[in-house]
Amino acid sequence: MRTNAVGKKYSVADRAYCAGLMDGDGAIMAIIEPHYEKKFRFRVRIELKITQKYKKDLIFLVKLFQCGSVRANRTTCDWITRDQKEILHILNLIGPYSKMKRRQIHIAREIIHTSIRKIGDLKRVARLADALSRFNVRSKNRRKNHAAMIEDYFSSND
């Protein structure tokens, strides 16, 4: 990776450019899924995704952040990362430069920072995941109500 004269890993231009990409062609999503090794049988993950037409337009993200992968679809390509430490790092880098996704970045950070020690923590994170999914246009028609899913699961087991 390149470094600038001050020795920083990411230039202001790179951070601002990536924030613009995320604002325009990116998505910050929360996924709650069953995970039987977890104390409360669910895990919460944040996923970052940026979509472009050409793979070459996304490869630099893998090199810049040293995480994620680029996958080709039928008509587009996606850079996707699910590594929570890396996502938090990326959100911290681009947060000050984001114009459109500041609220989503805030919610995603809150989800990542929340330790799930009791059932109330899981329910709170599920509500945050629902709030985050409301920002994503594609999620509106097919999104799950995570808070209701968690409530149903634990009320049936009580």
PDB file of C-alpha atoms in Angstrom, residues 2-148:
ATOM      1  CA  ARG A   2       1.035   3.548  -0.655  1.00  0.00           C
ATOM      2  CA  THR A   3       1.723   5.888   2.195  1.00  0.00           C
ATOM      3  CA  ASN A   4       1.750   9.635   2.104  1.00  0.00           C
ATOM      4  CA  ALA A   5       4.427  11.920   3.535  1.00  0.00           C
ATOM      5  CA  VAL A   6       2.921  11.823   7.018  1.00  0.00           C
ATOM      6  CA  GLY A   7       3.054   8.016   7.009  1.00  0.00           C
ATOM      7  CA  LYS A   8      -0.688   7.492   7.024  1.00  0.00           C
ATOM      8  CA  LYS A   9      -2.044   4.441   5.263  1.00  0.00           C
ATOM      9  CA  TYR A  10      -5.011   6.173   3.612  1.00  0.00           C
ATOM     10  CA  SER A  11      -4.964   9.555   1.923  1.00  0.00           C
ATOM     11  CA  VAL A  12      -7.771  12.036   2.440  1.00  0.00           C
ATOM     12  CA  ALA A  13      -8.580  11.655  -1.266  1.00  0.00           C
ATOM     13  CA  ASP A  14      -8.912   7.843  -0.925  1.00  0.00           C
ATOM     14  CA  ARG A  15     -11.124   8.167   2.135  1.00  0.00           C
ATOM     15  CA  ALA A  16     -13.362  10.795   0.530  1.00  0.00           C
ATOM     16  CA  TYR A  17     -13.578   8.842  -2.735  1.00  0.00           C
ATOM     17  CA  CYS A  18     -14.573   5.656  -0.901  1.00  0.00           C
ATOM     18  CA  ALA A  19     -17.165   7.594   1.105  1.00  0.00           C
ATOM     19  CA  GLY A  20     -18.627   8.900  -2.165  1.00  0.00           C
ATOM     20  CA  LEU A  21     -18.707   5.384  -3.619  1.00  0.00           C
ATOM     21  CA  MET A  22     -20.478   4.101  -0.520  1.00  0.00           C
ATOM     22  CA  ASP A  23     -22.902   7.044  -0.553  1.00  0.00           C
ATOM     23  CA  GLY A  24     -23.801   6.571  -4.207  1.00  0.00           C
ATOM     24  CA  ASP A  25     -23.425   2.877  -5.034  1.00  0.00           C
ATOM     25  CA  GLY A  26     -23.023   1.189  -1.666  1.00  0.00           C
ATOM     26  CA  ALA A  27     -25.124  -0.493   0.954  1.00  0.00           C
ATOM     27  CA  ILE A  28     -24.604  -0.979   4.675  1.00  0.00           C
ATOM     28  CA  MET A  29     -26.662  -3.970   5.756  1.00  0.00           C
ATOM     29  CA  ALA A  30     -27.295  -5.774   9.030  1.00  0.00           C
ATOM     30  CA  ILE A  31     -27.811  -9.515   8.943  1.00  0.00           C
ATOM     31  CA  ILE A  32     -29.256 -11.454  11.857  1.00  0.00           C
ATOM     32  CA  GLU A  33     -29.018 -15.170  11.401  1.00  0.00           C
ATOM     33  CA  PRO A  34     -29.311 -18.306  13.499  1.00  0.00           C
ATOM     34  CA  HIS A  35     -25.964 -19.345  14.938  1.00  0.00           C
ATOM     35  CA  TYR A  36     -26.149 -22.263  17.341  1.00  0.00           C
ATOM     36  CA  GLU A  37     -22.726 -21.662  18.887  1.00  0.00           C
ATOM     37  CA  LYS A  38     -23.859 -18.286  20.228  1.00  0.00           C
ATOM     38  CA  LYS A  39     -25.367 -17.929  23.692  1.00  0.00           C
ATOM     39  CA  PHE A  40     -28.728 -16.676  22.416  1.00  0.00           C
ATOM     40  CA  ARG A  41     -28.648 -18.728  19.174  1.00  0.00           C
ATOM     41  CA  PHE A  42     -28.353 -15.703  16.852  1.00  0.00           C
ATOM     42  CA  ARG A  43     -25.522 -13.577  15.548  1.00  0.00           C
ATOM     43  CA  VAL A  44     -25.577 -10.095  14.089  1.00  0.00           C
ATOM     44  CA  ARG A  45     -23.240  -9.058  11.308  1.00  0.00           C
ATOM     45  CA  ILE A  46     -22.806  -5.904   9.309  1.00  0.00           C
ATOM     46  CA  GLU A  47     -22.053  -6.263   5.616  1.00  0.00           C
ATOM     47  CA  LEU A  48     -20.691  -3.574   3.294  1.00  0.00           C
ATOM     48  CA  LYS A  49     -21.333  -3.773  -0.432  1.00  0.00           C
ATOM     49  CA  ILE A  50     -20.486  -1.491  -3.345  1.00  0.00           C
ATOM     50  CA  THR A  51     -21.814  -2.240  -6.819  1.00  0.00           C
ATOM     51  CA  GLN A  52     -20.283  -1.177 -10.135  1.00  0.00           C
ATOM     52  CA  LYS A  53     -20.644  -2.344 -13.707  1.00  0.00           C
ATOM     53  CA  TYR A  54     -17.020  -3.433 -14.155  1.00  0.00           C
ATOM     54  CA  LYS A  55     -14.874  -5.567 -11.875  1.00  0.00           C
ATOM     55  CA  LYS A  56     -11.830  -3.389 -12.555  1.00  0.00           C
ATOM     56  CA  ASP A  57     -13.629  -0.476 -10.898  1.00  0.00           C
ATOM     57  CA  LEU A  58     -13.788  -2.386  -7.581  1.00  0.00           C
ATOM     58  CA  ILE A  59     -10.501  -4.294  -7.388  1.00  0.00           C
ATOM     59  CA  PHE A  60      -8.759  -1.269  -5.873  1.00  0.00           C
ATOM     60  CA  LEU A  61     -11.006  -1.575  -2.775  1.00  0.00           C
ATOM     61  CA  VAL A  62      -9.621  -5.049  -2.045  1.00  0.00           C
ATOM     62  CA  LYS A  63      -6.093  -3.683  -2.398  1.00  0.00           C
ATOM     63  CA  LEU A  64      -6.764  -0.479  -0.461  1.00  0.00           C
ATOM     64  CA  PHE A  65      -8.552  -2.027   2.524  1.00  0.00           C
ATOM     65  CA  GLN A  66      -6.959  -5.488   2.242  1.00  0.00           C
ATOM     66  CA  CYS A  67     -10.316  -7.140   2.799  1.00  0.00           C
ATOM     67  CA  GLY A  68     -13.421  -8.150   0.937  1.00  0.00           C
ATOM     68  CA  SER A  69     -13.838  -9.721  -2.445  1.00  0.00           C
ATOM     69  CA  VAL A  70     -15.274  -8.793  -5.813  1.00  0.00           C
ATOM     70  CA  ARG A  71     -17.984 -11.004  -7.257  1.00  0.00           C
ATOM     71  CA  ALA A  72     -19.445 -10.794 -10.737  1.00  0.00           C
ATOM     72  CA  ASN A  73     -23.206 -11.025 -11.206  1.00  0.00           C
ATOM     73  CA  ARG A  74     -25.045 -11.181 -14.516  1.00  0.00           C
ATOM     74  CA  THR A  75     -24.789  -7.472 -15.262  1.00  0.00           C
ATOM     75  CA  THR A  76     -22.825  -5.943 -12.372  1.00  0.00           C
ATOM     76  CA  CYS A  77     -20.019  -6.647  -9.910  1.00  0.00           C
ATOM     77  CA  ASP A  78     -20.048  -6.284  -6.133  1.00  0.00           C
ATOM     78  CA  TRP A  79     -17.288  -5.649  -3.616  1.00  0.00           C
ATOM     79  CA  ILE A  80     -18.448  -7.262  -0.380  1.00  0.00           C
ATOM     80  CA  THR A  81     -16.884  -7.509   3.040  1.00  0.00           C
ATOM     81  CA  ARG A  82     -18.252  -9.129   6.199  1.00  0.00           C
ATOM     82  CA  ASP A  83     -15.208  -8.904   8.487  1.00  0.00           C
ATOM     83  CA  GLN A  84     -16.543  -6.916  11.436  1.00  0.00           C
ATOM     84  CA  LYS A  85     -13.186  -5.466  12.552  1.00  0.00           C
ATOM     85  CA  GLU A  86     -12.415  -4.339   9.012  1.00  0.00           C
ATOM     86  CA  ILE A  87     -15.915  -2.911   8.547  1.00  0.00           C
ATOM     87  CA  LEU A  88     -15.575  -0.855  11.725  1.00  0.00           C
ATOM     88  CA  HIS A  89     -12.196   0.376  10.504  1.00  0.00           C
ATOM     89  CA  ILE A  90     -13.627   1.316   7.086  1.00  0.00           C
ATOM     90  CA  LEU A  91     -16.655   3.058   8.601  1.00  0.00           C
ATOM     91  CA  ASN A  92     -14.345   5.077  10.849  1.00  0.00           C
ATOM     92  CA  LEU A  93     -12.214   6.055   7.835  1.00  0.00           C
ATOM     93  CA  ILE A  94     -15.056   7.144   5.561  1.00  0.00           C
ATOM     94  CA  GLY A  95     -17.518   8.414   8.194  1.00  0.00           C
ATOM     95  CA  PRO A  96     -16.266  12.015   8.277  1.00  0.00           C
ATOM     96  CA  TYR A  97     -16.524  12.251   4.468  1.00  0.00           C
ATOM     97  CA  SER A  98     -19.931  10.632   4.007  1.00  0.00           C
ATOM     98  CA  LYS A  99     -22.842  12.887   3.090  1.00  0.00           C
ATOM     99  CA  MET A 100     -25.693  10.448   2.440  1.00  0.00           C
ATOM    100  CA  LYS A 101     -24.999   7.531   4.754  1.00  0.00           C
ATOM    101  CA  ARG A 102     -23.989   9.185   8.016  1.00  0.00           C
ATOM    102  CA  ARG A 103     -27.010   7.821   9.873  1.00  0.00           C
ATOM    103  CA  GLN A 104     -26.432   4.287   8.528  1.00  0.00           C
ATOM    104  CA  ILE A 105     -22.758   4.469   9.513  1.00  0.00           C
ATOM    105  CA  HIS A 106     -23.767   5.526  13.012  1.00  0.00           C
ATOM    106  CA  ILE A 107     -26.249   2.645  13.357  1.00  0.00           C
ATOM    107  CA  ALA A 108     -23.778   0.106  11.947  1.00  0.00           C
ATOM    108  CA  ARG A 109     -21.088   1.243  14.393  1.00  0.00           C
ATOM    109  CA  GLU A 110     -23.563   0.955  17.247  1.00  0.00           C
ATOM    110  CA  ILE A 111     -24.446  -2.602  16.209  1.00  0.00           C
ATOM    111  CA  ILE A 112     -20.786  -3.614  15.989  1.00  0.00           C
ATOM    112  CA  HIS A 113     -19.943  -2.023  19.349  1.00  0.00           C
ATOM    113  CA  THR A 114     -22.841  -3.686  21.201  1.00  0.00           C
ATOM    114  CA  SER A 115     -21.816  -6.733  23.199  1.00  0.00           C
ATOM    115  CA  ILE A 116     -24.660  -9.199  23.450  1.00  0.00           C
ATOM    116  CA  ARG A 117     -24.538 -10.279  27.078  1.00  0.00           C
ATOM    117  CA  LYS A 118     -28.258 -10.602  27.724  1.00  0.00           C
ATOM    118  CA  ILE A 119     -31.395 -11.104  25.685  1.00  0.00           C
ATOM    119  CA  GLY A 120     -32.240  -7.399  25.915  1.00  0.00           C
ATOM    120  CA  ASP A 121     -28.988  -6.586  24.080  1.00  0.00           C
ATOM    121  CA  LEU A 122     -29.941  -8.950  21.263  1.00  0.00           C
ATOM    122  CA  LYS A 123     -33.418  -7.417  20.997  1.00  0.00           C
ATOM    123  CA  ARG A 124     -31.929  -3.914  20.923  1.00  0.00           C
ATOM    124  CA  VAL A 125     -29.507  -4.891  18.147  1.00  0.00           C
ATOM    125  CA  ALA A 126     -32.377  -6.496  16.222  1.00  0.00           C
ATOM    126  CA  ARG A 127     -34.274  -3.190  16.373  1.00  0.00           C
ATOM    127  CA  LEU A 128     -31.158  -1.383  15.136  1.00  0.00           C
ATOM    128  CA  ALA A 129     -30.866  -3.919  12.281  1.00  0.00           C
ATOM    129  CA  ASP A 130     -34.478  -3.169  11.333  1.00  0.00           C
ATOM    130  CA  ALA A 131     -33.741   0.574  11.402  1.00  0.00           C
ATOM    131  CA  LEU A 132     -30.719   0.037   9.158  1.00  0.00           C
ATOM    132  CA  SER A 133     -32.652  -2.082   6.666  1.00  0.00           C
ATOM    133  CA  ARG A 134     -35.222   0.694   6.191  1.00  0.00           C
ATOM    134  CA  PHE A 135     -32.524   2.788   4.498  1.00  0.00           C
ATOM    135  CA  ASN A 136     -31.873   0.158   1.824  1.00  0.00           C
ATOM    136  CA  VAL A 137     -34.292   0.404  -1.089  1.00  0.00           C
ATOM    137  CA  ARG A 138     -34.037  -3.272  -2.056  1.00  0.00           C
ATOM    138  CA  SER A 139     -34.681  -4.384   1.522  1.00  0.00           C
ATOM    139  CA  LYS A 140     -38.011  -2.600   1.840  1.00  0.00           C
ATOM    140  CA  ASN A 141     -39.982  -5.242  -0.055  1.00  0.00           C
ATOM    141  CA  ARG A 142     -38.199  -8.348   1.190  1.00  0.00           C
ATOM    142  CA  ARG A 143     -36.674  -7.463   4.528  1.00  0.00           C
ATOM    143  CA  LYS A 144     -37.385  -9.472   7.627  1.00  0.00           C
ATOM    144  CA  ASN A 145     -38.560  -7.863  10.806  1.00  0.00           C
ATOM    145  CA  HIS A 146     -35.586  -8.976  12.899  1.00  0.00           C
ATOM    146  CA  ALA A 147     -36.979  -7.702  16.188  1.00  0.00           C
ATOM    147  CA  ALA A 148     -40.194  -9.689  15.684  1.00  0.00           C
TER     148      ALA A 148
END
